[in-house]
Structures are given as structure tokens and as C-alpha cells.
Amino acid sequence: MARRYDPDRRQRIIDAAIAVVGERGIAGLGHRAVAAAADVPLGSTTYHFATLDDLLVAALQQVNGEWMTDFARWVDGIDLAAPLADEVTRLVEDTLAGDRGRVELEYELYLAALRREAVRPIAAACLDEMVRLLGRRIGDEPTARAVVAFADGLLLQHLLTGQPFQPATVRAGLAGILG
């Protein structure tokens, strides 16, 4: 029997892994679950991704690519005449007002790096790129690193607690940190 030509199979597997993590979390990620979601034979997932970490790295790279596109767009749109606290507040508010499932998925994959060594460099590279982009725009890399950490923490807290977003509180906190 001849093999079926399927040039998009690897990408479908990555997309399926992202969907599985989005629905079931990292704990639900497995070759069988991904193969079923991608509608491919189980052997295809292990052919393209020998380990779950390999698959997780590919998924995180794709999700990070999408996040970085959005982040770079925000950085380019920063009004340098406005207080940075206002601009960061806008980023957090817009992120929380968007697709919550997408933000949860991004953090699920990002936090997988805590336990999976293979994923850690991908998450670290994303953070470093965010700092680089923001630092270049505002002219201060240490401040950029603090802003990225603050925004990450704030987004995680809101996702975990579900408390309403209060722009004035965030602005005041950022203003205190930024001086």
C-alpha cells in the first residue's frame, strides 16, 4: 500500500496538541489524544515528535510566535508621550478583555517550563524577546524587564482569581514601581 502524501500532517499534529492542552491542560497531553484530535495514526505523532517534550516545544514555539506578534504590535503602538503605566495598563486590560481561553493556553504552555527542562529555553527566549522589544522602544531594558514581570504577574493573578480588572489600581501600582 502506498503512503498517502500529507504535507500538512506535522502542522496538524502541532495544532491538535495546542487544542488538547487548551481543552485538557498539560496533564491531558498524550500522543494518543493528539493523534485522535489531529485525525492521524498514532505512529505519525511519534514519527514527527519522538517525545511529548518535543511536541510541547513545537506547540509552545507556535503559541509564543502568535503572542510575540501581538506584543510587538502593542510595543509599536506605545505612545511615548503617555505615562508608561497607562500603556501597560492598556496592554493588560486588552489582554484580559480578549480570548480568555487563549490567554489560559499561553500560560499553561509557558508554565510547563517549570517542570519540563526541554521547554524552559523556549519560555525564557520569549521573555527575553519581550524585554528586548520593550527595552528598545522605551530606552531602558531594566525597566522593561520589571514591566514584563509585573504584567505577567498581574495577568496570572487575574486569571487565577477572576477578580475584576481595576485600571486605576494597576496604574497607581505601576506608577509606584516605575517612579
GROMACS .gro file of N, CA and C in nm:
model
  537
    1MET      N    1   0.084  -0.117   0.000
    1MET     CA    2   0.000   0.000   0.000
    1MET      C    3   0.089   0.124   0.000
    2ALA      N    4   0.062   0.218  -0.088
    2ALA     CA    5   0.141   0.341  -0.098
    2ALA      C    6   0.106   0.436   0.016
    3ARG      N    7   0.206   0.511   0.056
    3ARG     CA    8   0.182   0.611   0.160
    3ARG      C    9   0.103   0.727   0.103
    4ARG      N   10   0.016   0.781   0.183
    4ARG     CA   11  -0.062   0.897   0.144
    4ARG      C   12   0.023   1.021   0.165
    5TYR      N   13   0.033   1.106   0.064
    5TYR     CA   14   0.109   1.230   0.074
    5TYR      C   15   0.029   1.328   0.159
    6ASP      N   16   0.089   1.372   0.267
    6ASP     CA   17   0.019   1.459   0.362
    6ASP      C   18   0.118   1.564   0.415
    7PRO      N   19   0.146   1.667   0.334
    7PRO     CA   20   0.249   1.765   0.374
    7PRO      C   21   0.212   1.849   0.496
    8ASP      N   22   0.086   1.855   0.531
    8ASP     CA   23   0.042   1.937   0.644
    8ASP      C   24   0.028   1.858   0.774
    9ARG      N   25   0.064   1.732   0.771
    9ARG     CA   26   0.041   1.646   0.887
    9ARG      C   27   0.113   1.695   1.013
   10ARG      N   28   0.239   1.732   1.000
   10ARG     CA   29   0.315   1.779   1.117
   10ARG      C   30   0.245   1.901   1.179
   11GLN      N   31   0.202   1.994   1.095
   11GLN     CA   32   0.135   2.114   1.146
   11GLN      C   33   0.001   2.080   1.210
   12ARG      N   34  -0.071   1.985   1.152
   12ARG     CA   35  -0.199   1.943   1.212
   12ARG      C   36  -0.176   1.881   1.350
   13ILE      N   37  -0.065   1.810   1.364
   13ILE     CA   38  -0.033   1.749   1.493
   13ILE      C   39  -0.003   1.858   1.596
   14ILE      N   40   0.073   1.959   1.556
   14ILE     CA   41   0.102   2.071   1.648
   14ILE      C   42  -0.028   2.141   1.686
   15ASP      N   43  -0.112   2.171   1.587
   15ASP     CA   44  -0.240   2.237   1.614
   15ASP      C   45  -0.326   2.153   1.707
   16ALA      N   46  -0.325   2.022   1.686
   16ALA     CA   47  -0.403   1.932   1.771
   16ALA      C   48  -0.348   1.932   1.914
   17ALA      N   49  -0.216   1.934   1.927
   17ALA     CA   50  -0.155   1.938   2.062
   17ALA      C   51  -0.199   2.065   2.134
   18ILE      N   52  -0.200   2.176   2.064
   18ILE     CA   53  -0.243   2.303   2.124
   18ILE      C   54  -0.390   2.292   2.165
   19ALA      N   55  -0.472   2.233   2.081
   19ALA     CA   56  -0.614   2.217   2.113
   19ALA      C   57  -0.632   2.125   2.235
   20VAL      N   58  -0.556   2.017   2.241
   20VAL     CA   59  -0.566   1.923   2.353
   20VAL      C   60  -0.526   1.994   2.483
   21VAL      N   61  -0.417   2.068   2.482
   21VAL     CA   62  -0.375   2.139   2.602
   21VAL      C   63  -0.480   2.243   2.640
   22GLY      N   64  -0.537   2.310   2.540
   22GLY     CA   65  -0.642   2.408   2.568
   22GLY      C   66  -0.765   2.346   2.632
   23GLU      N   67  -0.798   2.225   2.594
   23GLU     CA   68  -0.917   2.158   2.647
   23GLU      C   69  -0.891   2.084   2.778
   24ARG      N   70  -0.774   2.018   2.787
   24ARG     CA   71  -0.748   1.925   2.898
   24ARG      C   72  -0.632   1.964   2.988
   25GLY      N   73  -0.557   2.065   2.947
   25GLY     CA   74  -0.437   2.102   3.022
   25GLY      C   75  -0.319   2.016   2.982
   26ILE      N   76  -0.203   2.049   3.037
   26ILE     CA   77  -0.081   1.975   3.007
   26ILE      C   78  -0.095   1.828   3.045
   27ALA      N   79  -0.164   1.802   3.156
   27ALA     CA   80  -0.181   1.664   3.202
   27ALA      C   81  -0.256   1.579   3.099
   28GLY      N   82  -0.337   1.641   3.015
   28GLY     CA   83  -0.413   1.568   2.915
   28GLY      C   84  -0.339   1.546   2.784
   29LEU      N   85  -0.217   1.600   2.775
   29LEU     CA   86  -0.139   1.587   2.652
   29LEU      C   87  -0.076   1.449   2.644
   30GLY      N   88  -0.109   1.379   2.540
   30GLY     CA   89  -0.052   1.247   2.514
   30GLY      C   90  -0.055   1.220   2.365
   31HIS      N   91   0.032   1.131   2.319
   31HIS     CA   92   0.036   1.101   2.176
   31HIS      C   93  -0.100   1.050   2.125
   32ARG      N   94  -0.167   0.967   2.204
   32ARG     CA   95  -0.297   0.914   2.160
   32ARG      C   96  -0.402   1.024   2.148
   33ALA      N   97  -0.406   1.112   2.247
   33ALA     CA   98  -0.504   1.221   2.244
   33ALA      C   99  -0.478   1.314   2.126
   34VAL      N  100  -0.351   1.342   2.100
   34VAL     CA  101  -0.316   1.430   1.989
   34VAL      C  102  -0.345   1.363   1.856
   35ALA      N  103  -0.312   1.235   1.843
   35ALA     CA  104  -0.339   1.163   1.719
   35ALA      C  105  -0.489   1.163   1.689
   36ALA      N  106  -0.570   1.139   1.791
   36ALA     CA  107  -0.715   1.141   1.770
   36ALA      C  108  -0.763   1.280   1.730
   37ALA      N  109  -0.712   1.383   1.795
   37ALA     CA  110  -0.755   1.521   1.763
   37ALA      C  111  -0.708   1.563   1.624
   38ALA      N  112  -0.592   1.514   1.582
   38ALA     CA  113  -0.539   1.550   1.450
   38ALA      C  114  -0.592   1.459   1.340
   39ASP      N  115  -0.661   1.351   1.380
   39ASP     CA  116  -0.711   1.252   1.286
   39ASP      C  117  -0.598   1.191   1.204
   40VAL      N  118  -0.495   1.148   1.277
   40VAL     CA  119  -0.381   1.082   1.215
   40VAL      C  120  -0.351   0.955   1.292
   41PRO      N  121  -0.281   0.861   1.230
   41PRO     CA  122  -0.242   0.740   1.304
   41PRO      C  123  -0.147   0.776   1.419
   42LEU      N  124  -0.153   0.700   1.525
   42LEU     CA  125  -0.067   0.722   1.641
   42LEU      C  126   0.080   0.728   1.601
   43GLY      N  127   0.121   0.644   1.510
   43GLY     CA  128   0.260   0.642   1.466
   43GLY      C  129   0.306   0.773   1.405
   44SER      N  130   0.213   0.850   1.351
   44SER     CA  131   0.250   0.979   1.292
   44SER      C  132   0.296   1.078   1.398
   45THR      N  133   0.232   1.073   1.514
   45THR     CA  134   0.273   1.168   1.619
   45THR      C  135   0.412   1.134   1.669
   46THR      N  136   0.441   1.005   1.685
   46THR     CA  137   0.572   0.968   1.735
   46THR      C  138   0.678   0.977   1.625
   47TYR      N  139   0.639   0.971   1.501
   47TYR     CA  140   0.733   0.991   1.390
   47TYR      C  141   0.780   1.136   1.388
   48HIS      N  142   0.688   1.229   1.399
   48HIS     CA  143   0.721   1.371   1.393
   48HIS      C  144   0.775   1.424   1.526
   49PHE      N  145   0.730   1.364   1.637
   49PHE     CA  146   0.768   1.411   1.771
   49PHE      C  147   0.795   1.289   1.858
   50ALA      N  148   0.921   1.254   1.872
   50ALA     CA  149   0.959   1.132   1.944
   50ALA      C  150   0.912   1.134   2.088
   51THR      N  151   0.913   1.252   2.150
   51THR     CA  152   0.870   1.261   2.288
   51THR      C  153   0.761   1.367   2.302
   52LEU      N  154   0.691   1.361   2.414
   52LEU     CA  155   0.592   1.465   2.441
   52LEU      C  156   0.658   1.601   2.459
   53ASP      N  157   0.779   1.602   2.514
   53ASP     CA  158   0.850   1.729   2.526
   53ASP      C  159   0.879   1.790   2.390
   54ASP      N  160   0.914   1.708   2.292
   54ASP     CA  161   0.935   1.759   2.156
   54ASP      C  162   0.807   1.824   2.102
   55LEU      N  163   0.696   1.759   2.128
   55LEU     CA  164   0.567   1.812   2.084
   55LEU      C  165   0.531   1.939   2.161
   56LEU      N  166   0.559   1.939   2.288
   56LEU     CA  167   0.532   2.057   2.371
   56LEU      C  168   0.617   2.176   2.327
   57VAL      N  169   0.742   2.152   2.293
   57VAL     CA  170   0.829   2.259   2.243
   57VAL      C  171   0.771   2.319   2.115
   58ALA      N  172   0.730   2.234   2.023
   58ALA     CA  173   0.672   2.285   1.898
   58ALA      C  174   0.545   2.364   1.923
   59ALA      N  175   0.462   2.316   2.014
   59ALA     CA  176   0.337   2.387   2.047
   59ALA      C  177   0.368   2.522   2.111
   60LEU      N  178   0.461   2.524   2.205
   60LEU     CA  179   0.496   2.650   2.271
   60LEU      C  180   0.558   2.748   2.173
   61GLN      N  181   0.641   2.700   2.082
   61GLN     CA  182   0.700   2.788   1.982
   61GLN      C  183   0.592   2.853   1.897
   62GLN      N  184   0.493   2.777   1.859
   62GLN     CA  185   0.385   2.832   1.777
   62GLN      C  186   0.302   2.934   1.856
   63VAL      N  187   0.263   2.899   1.977
   63VAL     CA  188   0.183   2.989   2.060
   63VAL      C  189   0.263   3.115   2.093
   64ASN      N  190   0.391   3.099   2.125
   64ASN     CA  191   0.475   3.215   2.153
   64ASN      C  192   0.487   3.305   2.031
   65GLY      N  193   0.495   3.247   1.914
   65GLY     CA  194   0.504   3.326   1.792
   65GLY      C  195   0.382   3.416   1.775
   66GLU      N  196   0.266   3.360   1.804
   66GLU     CA  197   0.142   3.440   1.795
   66GLU      C  198   0.141   3.549   1.902
   67TRP      N  199   0.181   3.514   2.025
   67TRP     CA  200   0.184   3.612   2.134
   67TRP      C  201   0.283   3.724   2.101
   68MET      N  202   0.400   3.687   2.048
   68MET     CA  203   0.503   3.787   2.018
   68MET      C  204   0.457   3.882   1.908
   69THR      N  205   0.380   3.833   1.814
   69THR     CA  206   0.326   3.922   1.710
   69THR      C  207   0.235   4.026   1.774
   70ASP      N  208   0.149   3.982   1.865
   70ASP     CA  209   0.059   4.076   1.935
   70ASP      C  210   0.138   4.171   2.024
   71PHE      N  211   0.237   4.119   2.094
   71PHE     CA  212   0.316   4.203   2.184
   71PHE      C  213   0.395   4.308   2.105
   72ALA      N  214   0.455   4.266   1.994
   72ALA     CA  215   0.531   4.361   1.911
   72ALA      C  216   0.439   4.470   1.857
   73ARG      N  217   0.317   4.434   1.822
   73ARG     CA  218   0.220   4.533   1.775
   73ARG      C  219   0.188   4.633   1.888
   74TRP      N  220   0.173   4.582   2.011
   74TRP     CA  221   0.148   4.672   2.124
   74TRP      C  222   0.267   4.764   2.147
   75VAL      N  223   0.388   4.707   2.145
   75VAL     CA  224   0.510   4.787   2.166
   75VAL      C  225   0.519   4.898   2.061
   76ASP      N  226   0.493   4.863   1.936
   76ASP     CA  227   0.498   4.964   1.829
   76ASP      C  228   0.395   5.074   1.850
   77GLY      N  229   0.284   5.041   1.916
   77GLY     CA  230   0.177   5.138   1.937
   77GLY      C  231   0.190   5.219   2.065
   78ILE      N  232   0.295   5.194   2.143
   78ILE     CA  233   0.312   5.269   2.267
   78ILE      C  234   0.326   5.417   2.234
   79ASP      N  235   0.248   5.497   2.304
   79ASP     CA  236   0.258   5.643   2.293
   79ASP      C  237   0.367   5.688   2.390
   80LEU      N  238   0.482   5.725   2.336
   80LEU     CA  239   0.595   5.763   2.421
   80LEU      C  240   0.569   5.891   2.501
   81ALA      N  241   0.466   5.968   2.460
   81ALA     CA  242   0.431   6.089   2.536
   81ALA      C  243   0.342   6.056   2.656
   82ALA      N  244   0.281   5.938   2.655
   82ALA     CA  245   0.192   5.897   2.765
   82ALA      C  246   0.274   5.828   2.873
   83PRO      N  247   0.226   5.831   2.997
   83PRO     CA  248   0.295   5.756   3.103
   83PRO      C  249   0.298   5.607   3.069
   84LEU      N  250   0.413   5.544   3.092
   84LEU     CA  251   0.427   5.400   3.063
   84LEU      C  252   0.325   5.319   3.142
   85ALA      N  253   0.292   5.363   3.262
   85ALA     CA  254   0.192   5.292   3.343
   85ALA      C  255   0.059   5.285   3.270
   86ASP      N  256   0.021   5.391   3.200
   86ASP     CA  257  -0.104   5.391   3.123
   86ASP      C  258  -0.098   5.291   3.008
   87GLU      N  259   0.017   5.287   2.942
   87GLU     CA  260   0.032   5.197   2.827
   87GLU      C  261   0.031   5.051   2.871
   88VAL      N  262   0.097   5.019   2.982
   88VAL     CA  263   0.099   4.882   3.032
   88VAL      C  264  -0.040   4.842   3.082
   89THR      N  265  -0.108   4.935   3.145
   89THR     CA  266  -0.245   4.909   3.190
   89THR      C  267  -0.332   4.873   3.070
   90ARG      N  268  -0.313   4.944   2.960
   90ARG     CA  269  -0.389   4.917   2.837
   90ARG      C  270  -0.359   4.776   2.786
   91LEU      N  271  -0.231   4.736   2.788
   91LEU     CA  272  -0.194   4.602   2.744
   91LEU      C  273  -0.264   4.495   2.828
   92VAL      N  274  -0.257   4.509   2.958
   92VAL     CA  275  -0.317   4.409   3.048
   92VAL      C  276  -0.468   4.407   3.029
   93GLU      N  277  -0.529   4.524   3.023
   93GLU     CA  278  -0.674   4.532   3.007
   93GLU      C  279  -0.719   4.469   2.875
   94ASP      N  280  -0.648   4.500   2.767
   94ASP     CA  281  -0.682   4.443   2.636
   94ASP      C  282  -0.663   4.292   2.635
   95THR      N  283  -0.557   4.245   2.700
   95THR     CA  284  -0.532   4.101   2.705
   95THR      C  285  -0.643   4.030   2.782
   96LEU      N  286  -0.682   4.087   2.896
   96LEU     CA  287  -0.788   4.024   2.976
   96LEU      C  288  -0.925   4.033   2.910
   97ALA      N  289  -0.945   4.136   2.827
   97ALA     CA  290  -1.074   4.151   2.759
   97ALA      C  291  -1.084   4.062   2.636
   98GLY      N  292  -0.970   4.008   2.593
   98GLY     CA  293  -0.968   3.924   2.474
   98GLY      C  294  -1.014   3.782   2.502
   99ASP      N  295  -0.962   3.690   2.427
   99ASP     CA  296  -0.998   3.549   2.436
   99ASP      C  297  -0.932   3.486   2.559
  100ARG      N  298  -1.010   3.469   2.664
  100ARG     CA  299  -0.956   3.416   2.790
  100ARG      C  300  -0.897   3.277   2.770
  101GLY      N  301  -0.961   3.196   2.689
  101GLY     CA  302  -0.910   3.062   2.662
  101GLY      C  303  -0.770   3.065   2.601
  102ARG      N  304  -0.749   3.160   2.513
  102ARG     CA  305  -0.617   3.174   2.450
  102ARG      C  306  -0.513   3.214   2.554
  103VAL      N  307  -0.546   3.308   2.641
  103VAL     CA  308  -0.452   3.353   2.743
  103VAL      C  309  -0.423   3.239   2.841
  104GLU      N  310  -0.524   3.164   2.879
  104GLU     CA  311  -0.502   3.049   2.968
  104GLU      C  312  -0.411   2.947   2.901
  105LEU      N  313  -0.434   2.921   2.773
  105LEU     CA  314  -0.350   2.827   2.698
  105LEU      C  315  -0.205   2.876   2.695
  106GLU      N  316  -0.185   3.004   2.667
  106GLU     CA  317  -0.050   3.059   2.663
  106GLU      C  318   0.021   3.038   2.796
  107TYR      N  319  -0.049   3.065   2.906
  107TYR     CA  320   0.014   3.047   3.037
  107TYR      C  321   0.030   2.900   3.072
  108GLU      N  322  -0.061   2.817   3.031
  108GLU     CA  323  -0.047   2.672   3.057
  108GLU      C  324   0.082   2.621   2.993
  109LEU      N  325   0.105   2.659   2.868
  109LEU     CA  326   0.226   2.615   2.799
  109LEU      C  327   0.351   2.680   2.859
  110TYR      N  328   0.340   2.806   2.889
  110TYR     CA  329   0.451   2.883   2.946
  110TYR      C  330   0.493   2.825   3.081
  111LEU      N  331   0.396   2.793   3.165
  111LEU     CA  332   0.427   2.740   3.298
  111LEU      C  333   0.471   2.594   3.295
  112ALA      N  334   0.449   2.525   3.184
  112ALA     CA  335   0.501   2.389   3.171
  112ALA      C  336   0.653   2.387   3.181
  113ALA      N  337   0.714   2.501   3.149
  113ALA     CA  338   0.860   2.512   3.156
  113ALA      C  339   0.913   2.495   3.298
  114LEU      N  340   0.828   2.516   3.397
  114LEU     CA  341   0.872   2.496   3.536
  114LEU      C  342   0.913   2.352   3.562
  115ARG      N  343   0.845   2.258   3.499
  115ARG     CA  344   0.870   2.116   3.525
  115ARG      C  345   0.939   2.043   3.409
  116ARG      N  346   0.942   2.106   3.293
  116ARG     CA  347   0.997   2.038   3.176
  116ARG      C  348   1.117   2.116   3.123
  117GLU      N  349   1.233   2.062   3.147
  117GLU     CA  350   1.359   2.128   3.110
  117GLU      C  351   1.365   2.160   2.961
  118ALA      N  352   1.312   2.073   2.876
  118ALA     CA  353   1.319   2.095   2.732
  118ALA      C  354   1.242   2.219   2.688
  119VAL      N  355   1.142   2.257   2.764
  119VAL     CA  356   1.056   2.369   2.729
  119VAL      C  357   1.111   2.501   2.784
  120ARG      N  358   1.190   2.493   2.888
  120ARG     CA  359   1.238   2.614   2.957
  120ARG      C  360   1.307   2.714   2.865
  121PRO      N  361   1.397   2.671   2.775
  121PRO     CA  362   1.463   2.770   2.688
  121PRO      C  363   1.365   2.845   2.597
  122ILE      N  364   1.257   2.781   2.558
  122ILE     CA  365   1.158   2.846   2.471
  122ILE      C  366   1.087   2.956   2.548
  123ALA      N  367   1.045   2.925   2.670
  123ALA     CA  368   0.979   3.026   2.753
  123ALA      C  369   1.074   3.140   2.786
  124ALA      N  370   1.198   3.107   2.819
  124ALA     CA  371   1.296   3.211   2.853
  124ALA      C  372   1.325   3.301   2.733
  125ALA      N  373   1.335   3.242   2.615
  125ALA     CA  374   1.361   3.321   2.495
  125ALA      C  375   1.246   3.417   2.466
  126CYS      N  376   1.124   3.374   2.492
  126CYS     CA  377   1.008   3.462   2.473
  126CYS      C  378   1.015   3.580   2.568
  127LEU      N  379   1.045   3.554   2.693
  127LEU     CA  380   1.057   3.663   2.790
  127LEU      C  381   1.169   3.759   2.751
  128ASP      N  382   1.281   3.704   2.711
  128ASP     CA  383   1.394   3.789   2.672
  128ASP      C  384   1.358   3.875   2.550
  129GLU      N  385   1.286   3.818   2.456
  129GLU     CA  386   1.245   3.895   2.338
  129GLU      C  387   1.147   4.006   2.375
  130MET      N  388   1.056   3.977   2.467
  130MET     CA  389   0.964   4.081   2.513
  130MET      C  390   1.042   4.196   2.576
  131VAL      N  391   1.138   4.162   2.660
  131VAL     CA  392   1.221   4.264   2.726
  131VAL      C  393   1.300   4.342   2.621
  132ARG      N  394   1.356   4.273   2.524
  132ARG     CA  395   1.433   4.340   2.419
  132ARG      C  396   1.347   4.438   2.341
  133LEU      N  397   1.229   4.392   2.297
  133LEU     CA  398   1.140   4.479   2.219
  133LEU      C  399   1.096   4.601   2.300
  134LEU      N  400   1.051   4.577   2.421
  134LEU     CA  401   1.004   4.688   2.504
  134LEU      C  402   1.120   4.779   2.543
  135GLY      N  403   1.234   4.721   2.578
  135GLY     CA  404   1.351   4.800   2.617
  135GLY      C  405   1.398   4.890   2.504
  136ARG      N  406   1.397   4.838   2.384
  136ARG     CA  407   1.436   4.919   2.268
  136ARG      C  408   1.341   5.035   2.247
  137ARG      N  409   1.213   5.011   2.271
  137ARG     CA  410   1.112   5.116   2.249
  137ARG      C  411   1.118   5.224   2.357
  138ILE      N  412   1.135   5.183   2.483
  138ILE     CA  413   1.134   5.282   2.592
  138ILE      C  414   1.274   5.329   2.631
  139GLY      N  415   1.377   5.260   2.578
  139GLY     CA  416   1.514   5.302   2.604
  139GLY      C  417   1.571   5.261   2.738
  140ASP      N  418   1.511   5.160   2.801
  140ASP     CA  419   1.557   5.120   2.935
  140ASP      C  420   1.523   4.973   2.957
  141GLU      N  421   1.624   4.887   2.939
  141GLU     CA  422   1.599   4.743   2.950
  141GLU      C  423   1.565   4.696   3.092
  142PRO      N  424   1.631   4.747   3.197
  142PRO     CA  425   1.590   4.703   3.331
  142PRO      C  426   1.443   4.738   3.362
  143THR      N  427   1.399   4.854   3.320
  143THR     CA  428   1.258   4.889   3.339
  143THR      C  429   1.169   4.797   3.257
  144ALA      N  430   1.212   4.766   3.136
  144ALA     CA  431   1.135   4.675   3.051
  144ALA      C  432   1.120   4.539   3.118
  145ARG      N  433   1.227   4.489   3.179
  145ARG     CA  434   1.219   4.358   3.248
  145ARG      C  435   1.121   4.364   3.364
  146ALA      N  436   1.124   4.474   3.440
  146ALA     CA  437   1.031   4.489   3.552
  146ALA      C  438   0.887   4.498   3.502
  147VAL      N  439   0.865   4.568   3.393
  147VAL     CA  440   0.730   4.582   3.337
  147VAL      C  441   0.679   4.447   3.288
  148VAL      N  442   0.762   4.371   3.219
  148VAL     CA  443   0.721   4.239   3.170
  148VAL      C  444   0.686   4.148   3.288
  149ALA      N  445   0.768   4.149   3.393
  149ALA     CA  446   0.740   4.067   3.511
  149ALA      C  447   0.612   4.111   3.579
  150PHE      N  448   0.592   4.241   3.592
  150PHE     CA  449   0.471   4.294   3.655
  150PHE      C  450   0.347   4.253   3.575
  151ALA      N  451   0.351   4.272   3.444
  151ALA     CA  452   0.236   4.238   3.359
  151ALA      C  453   0.206   4.088   3.366
  152ASP      N  454   0.311   4.005   3.362
  152ASP     CA  455   0.292   3.860   3.374
  152ASP      C  456   0.224   3.824   3.505
  153GLY      N  457   0.276   3.878   3.614
  153GLY     CA  458   0.217   3.850   3.745
  153GLY      C  459   0.074   3.897   3.755
  154LEU      N  460   0.048   4.014   3.703
  154LEU     CA  461  -0.087   4.069   3.707
  154LEU      C  462  -0.185   3.984   3.625
  155LEU      N  463  -0.144   3.945   3.506
  155LEU     CA  464  -0.230   3.861   3.423
  155LEU      C  465  -0.258   3.728   3.493
  156LEU      N  466  -0.155   3.666   3.549
  156LEU     CA  467  -0.176   3.539   3.619
  156LEU      C  468  -0.271   3.555   3.737
  157GLN      N  469  -0.253   3.662   3.814
  157GLN     CA  470  -0.342   3.684   3.929
  157GLN      C  471  -0.487   3.700   3.884
  158HIS      N  472  -0.508   3.773   3.779
  158HIS     CA  473  -0.646   3.791   3.732
  158HIS      C  474  -0.705   3.662   3.678
  159LEU      N  475  -0.623   3.583   3.607
  159LEU     CA  476  -0.673   3.455   3.556
  159LEU      C  477  -0.708   3.361   3.672
  160LEU      N  478  -0.625   3.363   3.776
  160LEU     CA  479  -0.647   3.272   3.889
  160LEU      C  480  -0.763   3.315   3.979
  161THR      N  481  -0.777   3.444   4.001
  161THR     CA  482  -0.878   3.491   4.097
  161THR      C  483  -1.010   3.529   4.032
  162GLY      N  484  -1.004   3.566   3.905
  162GLY     CA  485  -1.126   3.611   3.838
  162GLY      C  486  -1.177   3.745   3.887
  163GLN      N  487  -1.096   3.814   3.965
  163GLN     CA  488  -1.139   3.944   4.016
  163GLN      C  489  -1.148   4.045   3.903
  164PRO      N  490  -1.236   4.142   3.916
  164PRO     CA  491  -1.250   4.241   3.810
  164PRO      C  492  -1.123   4.325   3.796
  165PHE      N  493  -1.095   4.361   3.673
  165PHE     CA  494  -0.978   4.443   3.645
  165PHE      C  495  -1.006   4.587   3.686
  166GLN      N  496  -0.913   4.646   3.760
  166GLN     CA  497  -0.928   4.783   3.806
  166GLN      C  498  -0.812   4.867   3.753
  167PRO      N  499  -0.834   4.931   3.638
  167PRO     CA  500  -0.725   5.006   3.574
  167PRO      C  501  -0.659   5.109   3.665
  168ALA      N  502  -0.736   5.180   3.745
  168ALA     CA  503  -0.678   5.284   3.830
  168ALA      C  504  -0.582   5.224   3.932
  169THR      N  505  -0.616   5.110   3.987
  169THR     CA  506  -0.528   5.043   4.084
  169THR      C  507  -0.400   4.997   4.017
  170VAL      N  508  -0.413   4.941   3.897
  170VAL     CA  509  -0.296   4.894   3.825
  170VAL      C  510  -0.206   5.012   3.787
  171ARG      N  511  -0.268   5.119   3.737
  171ARG     CA  512  -0.190   5.238   3.701
  171ARG      C  513  -0.113   5.292   3.821
  172ALA      N  514  -0.179   5.298   3.935
  172ALA     CA  515  -0.115   5.351   4.057
  172ALA      C  516   0.000   5.259   4.099
  173GLY      N  517  -0.021   5.129   4.094
  173GLY     CA  518   0.086   5.036   4.130
  173GLY      C  519   0.204   5.046   4.036
  174LEU      N  520   0.175   5.053   3.908
  174LEU     CA  521   0.282   5.067   3.810
  174LEU      C  522   0.356   5.198   3.825
  175ALA      N  523   0.283   5.303   3.850
  175ALA     CA  524   0.345   5.435   3.868
  175ALA      C  525   0.441   5.431   3.987
  176GLY      N  526   0.401   5.360   4.092
  176GLY     CA  527   0.489   5.347   4.208
  176GLY      C  528   0.616   5.270   4.175
  177ILE      N  529   0.602   5.166   4.096
  177ILE     CA  530   0.718   5.084   4.057
  177ILE      C  531   0.807   5.162   3.960
  178LEU      N  532   0.745   5.230   3.866
  178LEU     CA  533   0.822   5.297   3.760
  178LEU      C  534   0.877   5.432   3.803
  179GLY      N  535   0.819   5.489   3.910
  179GLY     CA  536   0.867   5.619   3.957
  179GLY      C  537   0.808   5.734   3.878
   0.00000   0.00000   0.00000
